Short mmCIF file of C-alpha atoms in Angstrom, two decimals:
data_model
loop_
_atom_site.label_atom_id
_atom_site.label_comp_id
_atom_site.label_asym_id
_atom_site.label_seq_id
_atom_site.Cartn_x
_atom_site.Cartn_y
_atom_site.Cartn_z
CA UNK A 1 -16.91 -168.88 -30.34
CA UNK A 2 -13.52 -170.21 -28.88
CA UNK A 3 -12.23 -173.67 -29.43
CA UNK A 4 -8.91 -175.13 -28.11
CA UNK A 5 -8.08 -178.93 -29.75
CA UNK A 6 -6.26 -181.29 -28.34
CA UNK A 7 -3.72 -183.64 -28.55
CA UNK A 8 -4.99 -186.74 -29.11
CA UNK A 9 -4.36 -190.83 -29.77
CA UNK A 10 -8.05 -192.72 -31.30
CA UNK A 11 -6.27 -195.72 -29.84
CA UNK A 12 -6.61 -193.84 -26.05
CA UNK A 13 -9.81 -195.69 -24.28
CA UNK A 14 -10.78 -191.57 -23.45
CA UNK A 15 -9.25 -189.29 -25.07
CA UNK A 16 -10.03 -185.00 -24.98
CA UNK A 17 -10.84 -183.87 -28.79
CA UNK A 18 -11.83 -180.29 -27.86
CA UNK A 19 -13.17 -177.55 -25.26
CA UNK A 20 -14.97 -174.57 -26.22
CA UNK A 21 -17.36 -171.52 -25.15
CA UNK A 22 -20.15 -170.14 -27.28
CA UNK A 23 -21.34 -166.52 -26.67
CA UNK A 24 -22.93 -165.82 -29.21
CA UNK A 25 -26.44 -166.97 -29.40
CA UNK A 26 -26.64 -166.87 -33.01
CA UNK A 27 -24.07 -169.22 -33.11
CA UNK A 28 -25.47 -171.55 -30.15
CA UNK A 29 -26.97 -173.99 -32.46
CA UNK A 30 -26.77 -177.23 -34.06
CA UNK A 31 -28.79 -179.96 -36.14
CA UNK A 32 -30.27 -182.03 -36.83
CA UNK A 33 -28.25 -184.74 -36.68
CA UNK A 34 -25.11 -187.40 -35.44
CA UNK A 35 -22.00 -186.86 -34.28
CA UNK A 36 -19.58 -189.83 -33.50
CA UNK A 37 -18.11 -188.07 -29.75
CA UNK A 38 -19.42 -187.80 -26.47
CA UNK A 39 -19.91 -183.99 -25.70
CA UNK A 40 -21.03 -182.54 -22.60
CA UNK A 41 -22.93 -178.80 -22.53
CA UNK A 42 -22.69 -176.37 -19.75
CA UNK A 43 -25.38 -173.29 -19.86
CA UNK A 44 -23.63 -170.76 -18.44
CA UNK A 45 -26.54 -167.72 -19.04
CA UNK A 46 -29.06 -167.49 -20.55
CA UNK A 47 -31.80 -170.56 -21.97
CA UNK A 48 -32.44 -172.64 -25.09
CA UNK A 49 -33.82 -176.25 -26.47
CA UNK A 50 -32.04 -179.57 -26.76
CA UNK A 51 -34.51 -181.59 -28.14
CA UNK A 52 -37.42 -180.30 -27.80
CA UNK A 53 -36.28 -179.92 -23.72
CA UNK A 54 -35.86 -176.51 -22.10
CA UNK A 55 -32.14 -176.19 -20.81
CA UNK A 56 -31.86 -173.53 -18.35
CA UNK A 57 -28.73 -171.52 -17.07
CA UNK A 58 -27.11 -173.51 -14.52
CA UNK A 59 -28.11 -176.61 -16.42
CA UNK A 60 -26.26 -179.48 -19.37
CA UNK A 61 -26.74 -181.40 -21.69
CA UNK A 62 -25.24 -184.79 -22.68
CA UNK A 63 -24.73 -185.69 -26.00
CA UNK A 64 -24.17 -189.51 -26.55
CA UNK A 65 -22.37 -191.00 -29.57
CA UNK A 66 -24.37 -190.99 -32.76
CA UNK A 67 -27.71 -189.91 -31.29
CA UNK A 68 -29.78 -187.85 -33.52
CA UNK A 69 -29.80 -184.52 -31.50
CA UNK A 70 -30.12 -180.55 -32.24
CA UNK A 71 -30.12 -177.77 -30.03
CA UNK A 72 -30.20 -174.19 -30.26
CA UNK A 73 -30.81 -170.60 -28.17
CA UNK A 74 -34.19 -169.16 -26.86
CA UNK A 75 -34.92 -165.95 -28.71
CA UNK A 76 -36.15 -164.12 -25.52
CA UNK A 77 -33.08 -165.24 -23.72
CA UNK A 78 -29.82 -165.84 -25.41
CA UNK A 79 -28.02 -168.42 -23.72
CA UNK A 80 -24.20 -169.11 -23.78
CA UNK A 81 -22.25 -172.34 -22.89
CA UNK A 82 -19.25 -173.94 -22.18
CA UNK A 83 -18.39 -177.42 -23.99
CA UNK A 84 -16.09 -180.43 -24.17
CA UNK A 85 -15.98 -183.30 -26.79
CA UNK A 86 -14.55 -186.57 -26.11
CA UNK A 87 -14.17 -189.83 -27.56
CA UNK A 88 -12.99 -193.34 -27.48
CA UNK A 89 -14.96 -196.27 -26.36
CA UNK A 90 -14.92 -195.56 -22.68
CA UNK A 91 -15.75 -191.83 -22.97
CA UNK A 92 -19.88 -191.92 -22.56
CA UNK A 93 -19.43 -194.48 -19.71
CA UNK A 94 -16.77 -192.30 -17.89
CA UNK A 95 -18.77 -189.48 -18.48
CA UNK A 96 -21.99 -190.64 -16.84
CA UNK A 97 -20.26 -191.97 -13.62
CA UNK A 98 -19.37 -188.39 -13.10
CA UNK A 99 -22.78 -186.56 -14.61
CA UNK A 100 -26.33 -187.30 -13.40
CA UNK A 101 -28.22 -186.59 -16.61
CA UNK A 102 -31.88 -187.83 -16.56
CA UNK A 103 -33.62 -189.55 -19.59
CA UNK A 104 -33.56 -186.46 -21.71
CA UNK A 105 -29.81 -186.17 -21.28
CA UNK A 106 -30.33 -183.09 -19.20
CA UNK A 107 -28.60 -182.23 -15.88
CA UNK A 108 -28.54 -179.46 -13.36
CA UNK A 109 -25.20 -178.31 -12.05
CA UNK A 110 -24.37 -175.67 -9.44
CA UNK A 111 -20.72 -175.14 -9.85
CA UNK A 112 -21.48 -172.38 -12.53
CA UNK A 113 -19.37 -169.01 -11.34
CA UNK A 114 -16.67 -171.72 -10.63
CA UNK A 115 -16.84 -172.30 -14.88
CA UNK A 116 -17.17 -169.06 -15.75
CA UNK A 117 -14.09 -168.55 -13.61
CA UNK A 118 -12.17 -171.17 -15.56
CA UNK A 119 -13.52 -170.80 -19.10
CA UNK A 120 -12.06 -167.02 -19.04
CA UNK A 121 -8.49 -167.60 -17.90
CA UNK A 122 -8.56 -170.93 -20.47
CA UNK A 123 -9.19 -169.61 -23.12
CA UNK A 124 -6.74 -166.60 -22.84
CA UNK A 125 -4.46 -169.32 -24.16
CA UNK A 126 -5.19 -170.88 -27.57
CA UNK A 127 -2.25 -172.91 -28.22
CA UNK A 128 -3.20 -176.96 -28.91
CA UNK A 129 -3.77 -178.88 -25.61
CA UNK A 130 -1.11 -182.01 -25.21
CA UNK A 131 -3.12 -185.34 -23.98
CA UNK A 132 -2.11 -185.16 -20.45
CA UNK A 133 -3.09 -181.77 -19.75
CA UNK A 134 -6.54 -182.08 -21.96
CA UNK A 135 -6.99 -185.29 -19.97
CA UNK A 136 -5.94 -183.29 -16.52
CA UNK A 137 -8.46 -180.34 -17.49
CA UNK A 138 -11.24 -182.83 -17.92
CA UNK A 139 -11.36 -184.52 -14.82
CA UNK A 140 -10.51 -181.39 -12.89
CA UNK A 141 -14.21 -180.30 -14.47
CA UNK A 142 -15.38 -184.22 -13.81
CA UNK A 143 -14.36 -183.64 -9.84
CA UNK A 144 -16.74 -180.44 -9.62
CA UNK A 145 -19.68 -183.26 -10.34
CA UNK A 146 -18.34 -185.32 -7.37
CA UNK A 147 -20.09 -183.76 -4.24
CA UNK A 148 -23.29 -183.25 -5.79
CA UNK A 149 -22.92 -186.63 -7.34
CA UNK A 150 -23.00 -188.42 -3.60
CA UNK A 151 -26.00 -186.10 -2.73
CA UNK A 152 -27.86 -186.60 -5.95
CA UNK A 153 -26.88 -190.18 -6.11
CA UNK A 154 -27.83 -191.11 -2.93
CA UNK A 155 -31.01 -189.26 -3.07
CA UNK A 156 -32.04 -191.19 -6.35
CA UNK A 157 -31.17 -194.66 -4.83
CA UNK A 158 -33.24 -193.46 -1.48
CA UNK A 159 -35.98 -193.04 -4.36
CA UNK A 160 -35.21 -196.02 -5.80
CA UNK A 161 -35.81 -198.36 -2.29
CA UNK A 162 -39.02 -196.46 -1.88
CA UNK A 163 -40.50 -196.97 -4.91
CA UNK A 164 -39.46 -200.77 -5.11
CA UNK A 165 -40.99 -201.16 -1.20
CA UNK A 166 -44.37 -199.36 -2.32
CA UNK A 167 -44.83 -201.73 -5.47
CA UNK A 168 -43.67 -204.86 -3.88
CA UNK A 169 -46.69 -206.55 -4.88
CA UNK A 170 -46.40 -206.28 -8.45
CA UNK A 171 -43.91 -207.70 -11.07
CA UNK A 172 -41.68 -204.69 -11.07
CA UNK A 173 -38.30 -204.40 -13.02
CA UNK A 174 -35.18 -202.34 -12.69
CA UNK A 175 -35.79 -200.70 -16.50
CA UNK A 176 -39.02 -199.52 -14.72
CA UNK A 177 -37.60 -197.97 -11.58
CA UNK A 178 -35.43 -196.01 -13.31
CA UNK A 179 -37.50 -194.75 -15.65
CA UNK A 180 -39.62 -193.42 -12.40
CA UNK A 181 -36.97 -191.56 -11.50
CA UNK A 182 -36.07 -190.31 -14.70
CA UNK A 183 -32.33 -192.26 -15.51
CA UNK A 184 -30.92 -194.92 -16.90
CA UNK A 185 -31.10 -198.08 -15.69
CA UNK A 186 -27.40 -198.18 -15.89
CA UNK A 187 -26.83 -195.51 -14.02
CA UNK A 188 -28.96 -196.74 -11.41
CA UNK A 189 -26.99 -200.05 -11.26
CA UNK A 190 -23.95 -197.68 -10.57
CA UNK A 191 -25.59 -196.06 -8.14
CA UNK A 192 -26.35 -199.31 -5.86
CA UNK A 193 -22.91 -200.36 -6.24
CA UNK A 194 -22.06 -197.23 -4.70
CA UNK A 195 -24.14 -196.67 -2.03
CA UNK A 196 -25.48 -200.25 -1.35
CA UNK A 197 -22.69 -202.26 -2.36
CA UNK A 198 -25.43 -204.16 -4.29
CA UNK A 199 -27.22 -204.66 -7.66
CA UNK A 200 -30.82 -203.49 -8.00
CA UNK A 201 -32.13 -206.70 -8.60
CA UNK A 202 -30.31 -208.09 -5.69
CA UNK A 203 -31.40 -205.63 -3.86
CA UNK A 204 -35.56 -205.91 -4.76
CA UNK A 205 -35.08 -210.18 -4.46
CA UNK A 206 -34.08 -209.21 -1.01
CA UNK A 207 -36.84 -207.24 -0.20
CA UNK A 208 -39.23 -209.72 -1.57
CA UNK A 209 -37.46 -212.25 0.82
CA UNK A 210 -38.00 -210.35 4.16
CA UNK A 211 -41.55 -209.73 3.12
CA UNK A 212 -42.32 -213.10 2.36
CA UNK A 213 -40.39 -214.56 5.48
CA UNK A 214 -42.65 -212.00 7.20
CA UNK A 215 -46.33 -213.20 5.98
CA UNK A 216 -45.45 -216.87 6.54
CA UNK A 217 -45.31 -216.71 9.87
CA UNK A 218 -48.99 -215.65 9.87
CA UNK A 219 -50.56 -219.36 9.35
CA UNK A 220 -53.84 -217.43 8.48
CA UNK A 221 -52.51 -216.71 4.85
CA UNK A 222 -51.96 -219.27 2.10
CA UNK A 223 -48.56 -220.00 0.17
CA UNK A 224 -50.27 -218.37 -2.88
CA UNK A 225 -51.37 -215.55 -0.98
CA UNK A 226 -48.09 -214.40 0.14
CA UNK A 227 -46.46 -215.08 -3.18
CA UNK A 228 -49.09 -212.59 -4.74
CA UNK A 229 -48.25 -210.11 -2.19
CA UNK A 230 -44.61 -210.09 -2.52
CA UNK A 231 -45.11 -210.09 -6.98
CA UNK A 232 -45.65 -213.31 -8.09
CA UNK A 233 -48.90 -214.81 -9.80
CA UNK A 234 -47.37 -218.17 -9.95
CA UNK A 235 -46.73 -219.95 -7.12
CA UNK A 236 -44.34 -222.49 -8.49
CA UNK A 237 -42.19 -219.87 -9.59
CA UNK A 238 -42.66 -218.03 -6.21
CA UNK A 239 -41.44 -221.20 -4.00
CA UNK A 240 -38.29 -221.81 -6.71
CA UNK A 241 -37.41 -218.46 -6.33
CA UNK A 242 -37.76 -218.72 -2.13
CA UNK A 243 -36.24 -221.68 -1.80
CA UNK A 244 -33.11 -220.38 -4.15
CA UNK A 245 -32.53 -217.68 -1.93
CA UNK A 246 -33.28 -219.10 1.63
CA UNK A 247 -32.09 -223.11 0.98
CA UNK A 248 -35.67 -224.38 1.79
CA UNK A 249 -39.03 -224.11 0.70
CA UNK A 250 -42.09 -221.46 1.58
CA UNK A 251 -43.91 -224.71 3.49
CA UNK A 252 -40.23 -226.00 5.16
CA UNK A 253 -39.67 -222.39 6.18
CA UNK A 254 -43.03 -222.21 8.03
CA UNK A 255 -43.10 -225.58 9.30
CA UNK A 256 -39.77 -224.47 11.13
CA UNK A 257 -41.20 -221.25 12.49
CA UNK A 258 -43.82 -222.62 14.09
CA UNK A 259 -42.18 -225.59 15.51
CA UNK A 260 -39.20 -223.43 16.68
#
């Protein structure tokens, strides 16, 4: 095993404890148990467990603050990894803007002979770290995540639209969404900020709008019949949440259609 520590200030929103690279499967382990730091995994060869999950070579984990966690090496193929530990109390949220790790903390990332690269001309030097340069290092590794963070992103929030379009007709809920696509519902807030500009839930109430502004212009179907079809048993609560969002009620809005 080799660890460099950093400089570092617990008063720092993010600050860089320490990097390391474990080669030695024997070693690989740990738990189980807490730790108080946010530390990110890189599988560099190799395979193991975290959790009970397989973690493959060109795969991490992510380790949150004080969750109960162990991990350790496959016996029929060592595995070795690259790690850093930070903390303060922006450090897991900084972290996840950058890595897209799914409900198991795991996450696949193809920038591994890049690592490998890096992790053997780092660690020729040993000396302590100061807090720019740990900081600098960090988000030098955080940029690698960046182009496969607007493909991945993207791809999840493509996902995201599809799923909520398919189950318009049910009571649906971000928590469940994201659980459908294996993330955080967090994360998948960023992720429509991003690439939509938009919450979620803004983005599923306008859905449900456009639908519904589509079946009332068909006089064949009933106010309560297009409020079930767009998610809502009630219709009281369907025509409060209509006439929130379009300044008029379901039986206004078709009134005005038709007379238009």
């Amino acid at each position: 095993m080799k660890n460099i520590y950093a400089e570092f200030d617990e008063k720092d929103k993010v600050y860089i404890i320490s990097y390391g690279r474990e080669t030695d499967s024997k070693k690989a382990r740990w738990g189980r148990g807490q730790r108080n730091s946010v530390i990110v995994h890189y599988v560099t060869k190799g395979e193991g467990y975290f959790n009970d999950h397989r973690v493959k070579e060109g795969e991490g984990f992510l380790i949150k603050r004080n969750q109960i966690h162990q991990y350790f090496s496959s016996s029929d193929k060592p595995w070795e990894y690259f790690w850093v530990i930070l903390d303060g109390e922006e450090a897991e949220t900084l972290v996840q803007s950058f890595v897209s790790a799914d409900e198991r903390g795991i996450f696949p990332y193809d920038f591994k002979e890049k690592l490998i690269d890096f992790s053997k001309e780092f660690f020729i030097n040993t000396e302590k770290l100061s807090r720019a340069k740990a900081l600098g290092v960090f988000y030098l590794l955080m940029s690698c995540h960046e182009q496969k963070e607007k493909i991945t992103g993207n791809r999840y929030v493509t996902e995201a639209k599809k799923y909520m379009e398919e189950n318009l007709y049910r009571k649906i809920s971000i928590k469940e969404v994201a659980k459908e696509l294996f993330i955080s519902d967090r994360y998948l807030y960023n992720l429509f900020i991003m690439h939509e500009s938009v919450p979620p839930k803004t983005y599923l109430n306008s859905l449900r709008i456009k639908k519904a502004c589509t079946l009332l212009k068909n006089k064949n179907l009933t106010i309560t019949e297009v409020a079930v079809s767009v998610g809502f048993n009630d219709v009281l609560t369907f025509s409060r949440f209509f006439s929130k969002n379009m300044k008029k009620s379901p039986t206004e809005y078709r009134g005005e259609y038709h007379n238009f």
